[in-house]
Amino acid sequence: MTSAKISDHIWCRFKKDPSKFNNNPANMKHKGLPYGKHLIDSNLRKALEDVFQKQADKSDKLSSMGSTQANESFNNIVASKAPKTYHYSESESFDVRVAAAVAQKNEGYGYVQKVFKKSELSPGYFNAKLALKRDVDRSRKRKSTSTKEAKRRRIDLKAKRSYSQQVAQVREGDTYVSGIENAGDTEEIPSTVRKPIVTRVHGPCTLVHFDVESTGLGNDADITQIAAQTEKGAFSKYVIPRVPITPEATHVTGISMASGQLYKDGHRLPAVSLKIGITEFLNWLPESSLLVAHNAKFDSRMLVNVSSSIGASVSDLLVTKVTGFSDTLAIFRKLHPDLENHKQVTIAEKLIPDHNFSLHDAMDDVHCLRTLCLLENIPMESYLKESFTTVYVIDKKMYNEKKIGNRRSLEILPVTNYMKDKIAGSGLCYSHIKLAYNRSDDGIYNLFIEPDGDKKPRETKSKKILDAIVSHFDEQIKK
């Protein structure tokens, strides 16, 4: 609206400082409009001008509105006497109920005693005591709410609610608009994703020492051998992986693959498919198994990754049979803090100098680990203290996969790798940040400084970082 009749002061951000937009009004984005674009419909413009012109013509007759707090207070009192949930408006008691509300507003809770006295009835001891208490409480509340501190707190709360609404609008996009089913901006930006917190195993469980050998150390590696042992028996299987075995893994374990068959030190191994091997292992396990491994973070990740990749039935069987995992690496670090390192071979050489275990063979590794644990007489409390649940491992796997996907999309952002990792870990990808930019001039600022569960900024409050990201999208639009 450029008509001088409507407004004599400059309210347009472009008119206030055209240099911010390179003196081109097309570069300005509107906070309250979809994608920040201009309104270009001439009929809508004419209709809006007519509406505002009528108000401008009688602006000298308008005065600033006072507070409606008194009216709202009285309405609440009436609602307590004649709730809208009941149809009192046509009842014989309605006039009396409203009159009681008026009396309470004007006289306080003591109006009941005055009515009783006027009617020559006894006001009642407890009735009078309750009325006096409520009047005193109301007087104290009125005084406390009229202080500067209370008013400042109300202003702060209002600002927080307003900010929360702005953030919700940026994250949720269009929610209540005409033709929402055809609206294009309905994608919701996810709220802050929290990194899974380690949960310990509790309750009765059966100790099962286990170990796996793999094709490598990456997240896409497969298992080549899985072994386990309890006090009642042992399990060992070689399995044919779906991916090639890395030279590094072959050098450590001696296991290689050729023509779809497994070999160890040149000898062919009796191996089964991955699905059969993992399923047989899980079926062999006792109920409520606590799988004990040295550096269990690796073995648990391998077992969970492979089980979930095989299918939902195997993954469900894993959750049903395995309560969690326990890491003996952490246990032995506490038991032998003086050792140069706490690899299983180092511990075995100290506690069992004359051992003949073939380390990096899963079955021998399991037998060695179980022997070490029995020699140290490790109590169940120690296993549980260094444990983590199967559900935690699965949650961590899903979190890491999502974070990795988000991280790839953020490579072009002009921020440090640390900040990219933080943004990806909170659940945001590049398209989410672009949505926030398109929805509001302050969209990225509101999204990034939104408090998380710990009342810390979701990403950062650094103006330098935020300005750099906004400038990046500004440049993208210019291109």
Coordinates of C-alpha atoms in Angstrom, one line a residue:
M1 CA 0.0 0.0 0.0
T2 CA 1.6 3.2 -1.1
S3 CA -1.4 5.6 -0.7
A4 CA -0.6 8.6 1.5
K5 CA -4.2 8.7 2.5
I6 CA -3.9 5.4 4.3
S7 CA -0.6 6.0 6.1
D8 CA 1.6 9.0 6.5
H9 CA 4.4 7.1 8.2
I10 CA 6.8 4.6 6.5
W11 CA 5.9 1.0 7.8
C12 CA 7.4 -0.9 4.9
R13 CA 10.8 -2.5 5.6
F14 CA 11.9 -1.8 2.0
K15 CA 11.0 1.9 2.4
K16 CA 12.8 2.1 5.7
D17 CA 16.1 0.9 4.3
P18 CA 16.1 0.0 0.6
S19 CA 19.9 -0.8 0.8
K20 CA 19.2 -4.0 2.7
F21 CA 17.5 -5.3 -0.4
N22 CA 20.0 -3.9 -3.0
N23 CA 17.4 -1.2 -3.8
N24 CA 15.2 -3.8 -5.4
P25 CA 11.8 -4.5 -3.8
A26 CA 11.8 -7.9 -5.5
N27 CA 14.5 -9.0 -3.0
M28 CA 12.3 -8.3 0.0
K29 CA 10.6 -11.3 1.6
H30 CA 7.4 -10.8 3.6
K31 CA 7.3 -12.6 7.0
G32 CA 3.6 -13.3 7.0
L33 CA 3.1 -14.4 3.4
P34 CA 3.7 -17.9 1.9
Y35 CA 7.3 -18.3 0.8
G36 CA 7.7 -14.6 1.6
K37 CA 6.4 -13.6 -1.9
H38 CA 4.6 -10.4 -2.8
L39 CA 0.8 -10.2 -3.2
I40 CA 0.2 -9.5 -6.8
D41 CA -3.6 -9.9 -7.2
S42 CA -5.0 -6.5 -8.3
N43 CA -8.5 -7.3 -7.1
L44 CA -7.2 -8.3 -3.7
R45 CA -5.2 -5.1 -3.5
K46 CA -8.3 -3.0 -4.4
A47 CA -10.4 -4.8 -1.7
L48 CA -7.7 -4.2 0.9
E49 CA -7.3 -0.6 0.0
D50 CA -11.1 -0.1 0.4
V51 CA -11.0 -1.7 3.9
F52 CA -8.1 0.3 5.2
Q53 CA -9.3 3.6 3.6
K54 CA -12.5 3.4 5.6
Q55 CA -10.5 3.0 8.8
A56 CA -8.1 5.8 7.8
D57 CA -11.0 8.2 7.1
K58 CA -12.1 8.0 10.7
S59 CA -8.8 7.5 12.4
D60 CA -9.2 10.7 14.4
K61 CA -12.2 9.2 16.1
L62 CA -10.3 6.1 17.3
S63 CA -8.7 5.9 20.7
S64 CA -6.3 3.4 22.2
M65 CA -8.1 0.5 23.8
G66 CA -7.7 -0.2 27.5
S67 CA -7.2 -3.5 29.2
T68 CA -10.0 -6.1 29.0
Q69 CA -8.7 -7.9 32.1
A70 CA -11.5 -6.6 34.3
N71 CA -14.2 -7.9 31.9
E72 CA -12.4 -11.3 31.6
S73 CA -12.3 -11.6 35.4
F74 CA -16.0 -10.9 35.7
N75 CA -16.7 -13.4 32.9
N76 CA -14.8 -16.1 34.8
I77 CA -16.9 -15.4 37.9
V78 CA -20.1 -15.7 36.0
A79 CA -18.9 -18.9 34.4
S80 CA -18.2 -20.3 37.9
K81 CA -21.9 -19.6 38.9
A82 CA -23.5 -20.5 35.6
P83 CA -21.2 -22.9 33.7
K84 CA -21.8 -23.0 29.9
T85 CA -21.8 -26.8 30.1
Y86 CA -25.2 -26.5 31.7
H87 CA -28.2 -24.7 30.2
Y88 CA -28.8 -22.1 32.9
S89 CA -29.7 -19.3 30.6
E90 CA -33.4 -20.2 30.6
S91 CA -33.6 -21.4 34.1
E92 CA -35.3 -19.5 37.0
S93 CA -32.0 -19.4 38.9
F94 CA -30.1 -17.7 36.1
D95 CA -30.8 -14.1 37.2
V96 CA -29.8 -15.0 40.8
R97 CA -26.6 -16.7 39.6
V98 CA -25.5 -13.6 37.6
A99 CA -26.5 -11.3 40.6
A100 CA -24.3 -13.5 42.8
A101 CA -21.4 -13.0 40.3
V102 CA -21.9 -9.2 40.4
A103 CA -22.0 -9.2 44.2
Q104 CA -18.8 -11.2 44.4
K105 CA -17.1 -8.9 41.9
N106 CA -18.2 -5.7 43.9
E107 CA -18.2 -7.0 47.5
G108 CA -15.8 -9.9 47.5
Y109 CA -16.6 -13.3 49.0
G110 CA -18.1 -11.7 52.0
Y111 CA -21.3 -10.9 50.0
V112 CA -22.8 -14.2 51.3
Q113 CA -22.7 -13.0 54.9
K114 CA -24.3 -9.7 53.9
V115 CA -27.1 -11.5 52.1
F116 CA -27.6 -13.8 55.1
K117 CA -27.6 -10.8 57.5
K118 CA -30.1 -8.9 55.2
S119 CA -32.3 -12.0 55.3
E120 CA -31.9 -12.2 59.1
L121 CA -30.2 -15.6 58.8
S122 CA -27.1 -16.7 60.7
P123 CA -24.0 -16.2 58.5
G124 CA -22.4 -19.4 59.9
Y125 CA -19.0 -19.5 61.5
F126 CA -17.2 -21.7 58.9
N127 CA -18.9 -19.8 56.0
A128 CA -17.6 -16.5 57.3
K129 CA -14.1 -17.9 58.0
L130 CA -13.8 -19.3 54.4
A131 CA -15.0 -16.0 52.9
L132 CA -12.5 -14.1 54.9
K133 CA -9.7 -16.4 53.8
R134 CA -10.6 -16.1 50.1
D135 CA -10.8 -12.3 50.3
V136 CA -7.4 -12.1 52.0
D137 CA -5.9 -14.4 49.3
R138 CA -7.4 -12.3 46.6
S139 CA -6.0 -9.1 48.1
R140 CA -2.6 -10.7 48.4
K141 CA -2.7 -11.9 44.8
R142 CA -3.8 -8.5 43.6
K143 CA -0.9 -6.8 45.3
S144 CA 1.7 -9.4 44.1
T145 CA 0.5 -9.2 40.5
S146 CA 0.7 -5.4 40.5
T147 CA 4.5 -5.3 41.3
K148 CA 7.1 -4.5 38.7
E149 CA 8.6 -8.0 39.0
A150 CA 5.2 -9.6 38.3
K151 CA 4.5 -7.4 35.3
R152 CA 8.0 -8.1 34.0
R153 CA 7.4 -11.8 34.4
R154 CA 4.1 -11.5 32.5
I155 CA 5.8 -9.7 29.7
D156 CA 8.6 -12.4 29.5
L157 CA 6.0 -15.2 29.5
K158 CA 4.1 -13.4 26.7
A159 CA 7.3 -13.0 24.7
K160 CA 8.1 -16.7 25.2
R161 CA 4.7 -17.8 24.0
S162 CA 5.0 -15.5 21.0
Y163 CA 8.4 -16.9 20.2
S164 CA 7.1 -20.5 20.6
Q165 CA 4.3 -19.7 18.2
Q166 CA 6.8 -18.3 15.7
V167 CA 9.0 -21.4 15.9
A168 CA 5.9 -23.7 15.6
Q169 CA 4.9 -21.8 12.4
V170 CA 8.4 -22.2 11.0
R171 CA 8.5 -25.9 11.7
E172 CA 4.9 -26.9 10.9
G173 CA 4.3 -24.7 7.8
D174 CA 0.7 -24.1 6.7
T175 CA -1.8 -25.7 9.0
Y176 CA -5.0 -23.7 9.1
V177 CA -5.4 -22.1 5.7
S178 CA -8.1 -22.3 3.0
G179 CA -7.5 -25.1 0.6
I180 CA -4.9 -26.8 2.9
E181 CA -5.3 -30.1 1.0
N182 CA -3.9 -28.3 -2.1
A183 CA -1.3 -26.3 -0.3
G184 CA 2.3 -26.9 -1.2
D185 CA 4.0 -25.9 2.1
T186 CA 2.7 -28.6 4.5
E187 CA 6.0 -30.5 5.2
E188 CA 6.8 -30.4 8.9
I189 CA 10.4 -29.7 10.1
P190 CA 11.2 -32.3 12.8
S191 CA 11.6 -31.1 16.4
T192 CA 15.0 -31.7 18.1
V193 CA 16.1 -35.3 17.9
R194 CA 18.0 -36.5 21.0
K195 CA 20.9 -38.8 20.9
P196 CA 20.0 -42.1 22.5
I197 CA 21.0 -42.4 26.1
V198 CA 22.6 -45.7 27.3
T199 CA 20.2 -47.9 29.2
R200 CA 21.5 -50.6 31.5
V201 CA 20.2 -54.1 31.8
H202 CA 18.2 -54.9 34.9
G203 CA 16.7 -58.0 36.3
P204 CA 17.6 -61.7 36.0
C205 CA 19.5 -62.8 32.8
T206 CA 21.7 -65.6 31.6
L207 CA 25.4 -64.9 30.8
V208 CA 26.5 -65.9 27.3
H209 CA 30.1 -65.1 26.3
F210 CA 30.2 -64.5 22.6
D211 CA 32.4 -63.2 19.7
V212 CA 32.1 -62.5 16.0
E213 CA 34.6 -62.2 13.2
S214 CA 33.7 -59.9 10.3
T215 CA 34.6 -58.8 6.8
G216 CA 35.8 -55.4 8.1
L217 CA 35.2 -52.7 10.6
G218 CA 32.7 -50.5 8.6
N219 CA 28.9 -50.3 9.2
D220 CA 28.4 -52.3 5.9
A221 CA 30.6 -55.2 7.0
D222 CA 29.2 -58.7 7.4
I223 CA 29.9 -61.5 9.9
T224 CA 32.1 -64.4 8.8
Q225 CA 32.0 -66.4 12.1
I226 CA 29.9 -66.3 15.2
A227 CA 30.6 -68.2 18.4
A228 CA 29.2 -68.4 22.0
Q229 CA 29.5 -70.4 25.2
T230 CA 27.5 -70.9 28.3
E231 CA 27.9 -73.2 31.3
K232 CA 25.7 -75.7 29.5
G233 CA 27.3 -75.7 26.0
A234 CA 28.9 -73.9 23.1
F235 CA 27.9 -72.7 19.6
S236 CA 30.1 -71.9 16.6
K237 CA 29.2 -71.3 12.9
Y238 CA 31.0 -70.0 9.9
V239 CA 28.7 -67.9 7.7
I240 CA 29.1 -66.8 4.1
P241 CA 29.1 -63.0 3.9
R242 CA 27.3 -60.9 1.3
V243 CA 30.2 -58.5 0.9
P244 CA 33.9 -59.1 0.1
I245 CA 36.3 -59.7 3.0
T246 CA 38.9 -56.9 3.3
P247 CA 42.6 -57.8 3.1
E248 CA 43.0 -56.4 6.6
A249 CA 40.3 -58.7 8.0
T250 CA 41.9 -61.7 6.2
H251 CA 45.3 -60.8 7.7
V252 CA 43.8 -60.8 11.2
T253 CA 41.4 -63.8 11.1
G254 CA 42.9 -65.9 8.2
I255 CA 39.5 -66.2 6.7
S256 CA 39.1 -65.5 2.9
M257 CA 36.4 -66.1 0.3
A258 CA 36.6 -67.5 -3.2
S259 CA 33.9 -68.6 -5.6
G260 CA 31.3 -68.2 -2.8
Q261 CA 33.1 -70.4 -0.4
L262 CA 35.0 -69.6 2.9
Y263 CA 38.6 -70.6 3.4
K264 CA 40.8 -70.3 6.4
D265 CA 44.6 -70.6 5.9
G266 CA 43.8 -72.3 2.6
H267 CA 41.4 -74.9 4.0
R268 CA 37.7 -74.8 3.0
L269 CA 35.3 -74.2 5.9
P270 CA 31.9 -75.7 6.5
A271 CA 29.8 -72.5 6.2
V272 CA 26.1 -71.7 5.9
S273 CA 24.3 -68.7 4.6
L274 CA 24.2 -65.5 6.8
K275 CA 20.4 -65.9 7.5
I276 CA 20.7 -69.5 8.5
G277 CA 23.7 -68.9 10.7
I278 CA 22.3 -65.9 12.6
T279 CA 18.9 -67.6 13.0
E280 CA 20.4 -70.8 14.4
F281 CA 22.5 -68.7 16.8
L282 CA 19.5 -66.8 18.1
N283 CA 17.4 -69.9 18.5
W284 CA 20.3 -71.6 20.4
L285 CA 20.5 -68.8 22.9
P286 CA 18.6 -69.2 26.2
E287 CA 15.9 -66.7 27.1
S288 CA 17.0 -63.3 28.5
S289 CA 20.5 -63.7 27.3
L290 CA 23.1 -61.1 28.3
L291 CA 25.8 -61.4 25.6
V292 CA 29.3 -60.8 27.1
A293 CA 32.1 -59.7 24.7
H294 CA 35.4 -58.0 24.9
N295 CA 34.8 -54.6 23.2
A296 CA 31.1 -55.4 23.0
K297 CA 30.4 -52.1 21.2
F298 CA 31.8 -53.6 18.0
D299 CA 30.2 -57.1 18.4
S300 CA 26.8 -55.7 19.4
R301 CA 26.8 -53.3 16.4
M302 CA 27.7 -56.1 14.0
L303 CA 25.0 -58.4 15.3
V304 CA 22.3 -55.7 15.3
N305 CA 23.3 -54.5 11.8
V306 CA 23.3 -57.9 10.3
S307 CA 20.1 -59.0 12.0
S308 CA 18.2 -56.0 10.8
S309 CA 19.5 -56.3 7.3
I310 CA 18.3 -59.9 7.0
G311 CA 14.7 -59.0 7.9
A312 CA 12.2 -58.1 10.5
S313 CA 11.7 -61.7 11.7
V314 CA 15.4 -62.1 12.6
S315 CA 15.5 -58.6 14.2
D316 CA 12.5 -59.4 16.3
L317 CA 14.0 -62.7 17.4
L318 CA 17.1 -60.8 18.5
V319 CA 15.1 -58.4 20.7
T320 CA 13.1 -61.4 22.1
K321 CA 16.1 -63.5 23.0
V322 CA 18.9 -60.9 23.8
T323 CA 18.2 -58.6 26.8
G324 CA 21.5 -56.7 26.2
F325 CA 25.2 -56.8 26.0
S326 CA 28.1 -56.4 28.5
D327 CA 31.6 -55.1 27.8
T328 CA 34.4 -56.9 29.6
L329 CA 36.9 -54.3 28.2
A330 CA 35.6 -51.8 30.7
I331 CA 35.6 -54.4 33.5
F332 CA 39.2 -55.4 32.9
R333 CA 40.3 -51.8 32.7
K334 CA 39.1 -51.3 36.3
L335 CA 40.6 -54.7 37.5
H336 CA 44.0 -54.1 35.9
P337 CA 44.6 -50.3 35.4
D338 CA 48.4 -50.9 35.3
L339 CA 48.4 -52.8 32.0
E340 CA 49.9 -51.2 28.9
N341 CA 46.7 -51.9 27.1
H342 CA 43.6 -54.0 27.7
K343 CA 43.4 -56.1 24.6
Q344 CA 42.2 -59.6 25.2
V345 CA 45.6 -61.1 24.2
T346 CA 47.4 -58.8 26.6
I347 CA 45.2 -59.8 29.5
A348 CA 45.5 -63.5 28.6
E349 CA 49.3 -63.3 28.5
K350 CA 49.2 -61.9 32.1
L351 CA 46.6 -64.2 33.6
I352 CA 47.2 -67.3 31.6
P353 CA 50.9 -67.1 30.5
D354 CA 51.0 -70.7 29.0
H355 CA 47.7 -70.5 27.1
N356 CA 47.4 -72.0 23.6
F357 CA 44.3 -70.1 22.4
S358 CA 44.2 -69.2 18.8
L359 CA 43.1 -65.6 19.2
H360 CA 41.0 -64.0 16.4
D361 CA 39.2 -67.3 16.0
A362 CA 35.7 -66.6 17.4
M363 CA 35.4 -69.9 19.3
D364 CA 38.9 -69.7 20.8
D365 CA 38.3 -66.0 21.7
V366 CA 35.1 -67.0 23.5
H367 CA 36.7 -69.8 25.4
C368 CA 39.6 -67.5 26.4
L369 CA 37.3 -64.7 27.5
R370 CA 35.1 -67.1 29.6
T371 CA 38.3 -68.5 31.2
L372 CA 39.5 -65.0 32.1
C373 CA 36.2 -64.0 33.6
L374 CA 36.0 -67.2 35.7
L375 CA 39.6 -66.6 36.9
E376 CA 38.7 -63.1 38.0
N377 CA 35.4 -64.3 39.5
I378 CA 33.6 -61.3 38.1
P379 CA 30.2 -60.9 39.9
M380 CA 26.9 -60.3 38.0
E381 CA 26.8 -56.7 39.4
S382 CA 29.9 -55.9 37.3
Y383 CA 28.5 -57.3 34.2
L384 CA 25.2 -55.3 34.6
K385 CA 27.1 -52.1 35.5
E386 CA 28.9 -52.3 32.1
S387 CA 25.9 -53.4 30.2
F388 CA 23.6 -51.8 27.6
T389 CA 20.3 -53.0 26.3
T390 CA 19.6 -54.4 22.8
V391 CA 17.0 -51.7 22.3
Y392 CA 19.6 -49.0 22.9
V393 CA 21.9 -50.5 20.2
I394 CA 19.0 -50.5 17.7
D395 CA 18.0 -46.9 18.6
K396 CA 21.7 -45.8 18.2
K397 CA 21.9 -47.5 14.9
M398 CA 18.8 -45.8 13.6
Y399 CA 20.0 -42.4 15.0
N400 CA 23.4 -42.8 13.3
E401 CA 21.9 -43.8 10.0
K402 CA 19.6 -40.7 10.0
K403 CA 22.5 -38.5 11.1
I404 CA 24.8 -39.7 8.3
G405 CA 22.0 -39.1 5.7
N406 CA 21.5 -35.5 7.1
R407 CA 25.2 -34.9 7.2
R408 CA 25.7 -35.6 3.5
S409 CA 23.1 -33.0 2.5
L410 CA 24.9 -30.3 4.6
E411 CA 28.2 -30.3 2.8
I412 CA 27.5 -27.1 0.9
L413 CA 26.7 -25.1 4.1
P414 CA 29.4 -22.5 4.9
V415 CA 30.0 -23.7 8.5
T416 CA 32.5 -25.9 10.2
N417 CA 32.4 -29.7 10.2
Y418 CA 31.6 -29.7 13.9
M419 CA 28.5 -27.5 13.3
K420 CA 27.4 -29.7 10.4
D421 CA 27.6 -32.7 12.7
K422 CA 25.6 -30.9 15.3
I423 CA 22.9 -29.8 12.8
A424 CA 22.7 -33.3 11.4
G425 CA 22.5 -34.9 14.8
S426 CA 19.6 -32.7 15.8
G427 CA 17.5 -34.1 13.0
L428 CA 17.9 -31.4 10.3
C429 CA 18.9 -31.8 6.7
Y430 CA 19.5 -29.1 4.0
S431 CA 15.9 -29.1 2.8
H432 CA 14.6 -28.5 6.4
I433 CA 16.8 -25.4 6.7
K434 CA 15.7 -24.2 3.3
L435 CA 12.1 -24.6 4.3
A436 CA 12.7 -22.4 7.4
Y437 CA 14.4 -19.8 5.2
N438 CA 11.4 -19.7 2.8
R439 CA 8.8 -19.5 5.5
S440 CA 10.0 -16.5 7.4
D441 CA 12.8 -13.9 7.3
D442 CA 13.7 -15.0 10.8
G443 CA 13.0 -18.7 10.1
I444 CA 16.6 -20.0 10.3
Y445 CA 17.2 -17.9 13.4
N446 CA 14.1 -19.1 15.2
L447 CA 14.8 -22.7 14.2
F448 CA 18.4 -22.7 15.3
I449 CA 18.0 -21.0 18.6
E450 CA 14.9 -23.0 19.6
P451 CA 15.5 -24.4 23.1
D452 CA 15.9 -28.2 23.3
G453 CA 15.1 -30.4 26.3
D454 CA 18.0 -29.0 28.3
K455 CA 17.0 -25.3 27.5
K456 CA 20.0 -24.9 25.3
P457 CA 19.8 -23.7 21.7
R458 CA 19.0 -26.4 19.3
E459 CA 22.1 -25.5 17.2
T460 CA 23.7 -22.2 18.1
K461 CA 23.1 -18.6 19.0
S462 CA 26.2 -17.4 17.1
K463 CA 25.1 -14.5 14.9
K464 CA 28.2 -15.1 12.7
I465 CA 27.1 -18.7 12.0
L466 CA 23.5 -17.8 11.5
D467 CA 24.3 -14.9 9.2
A468 CA 26.6 -17.1 7.1
I469 CA 23.8 -19.7 6.6
V470 CA 21.2 -17.0 5.7
S471 CA 23.7 -15.4 3.3
H472 CA 24.2 -18.8 1.7
F473 CA 20.5 -19.1 0.9
D474 CA 20.3 -15.4 -0.2
E475 CA 23.0 -16.2 -2.8
Q476 CA 21.1 -19.3 -3.9
I477 CA 18.1 -17.2 -4.7
K478 CA 20.1 -14.7 -6.7
K479 CA 21.5 -17.5 -8.8

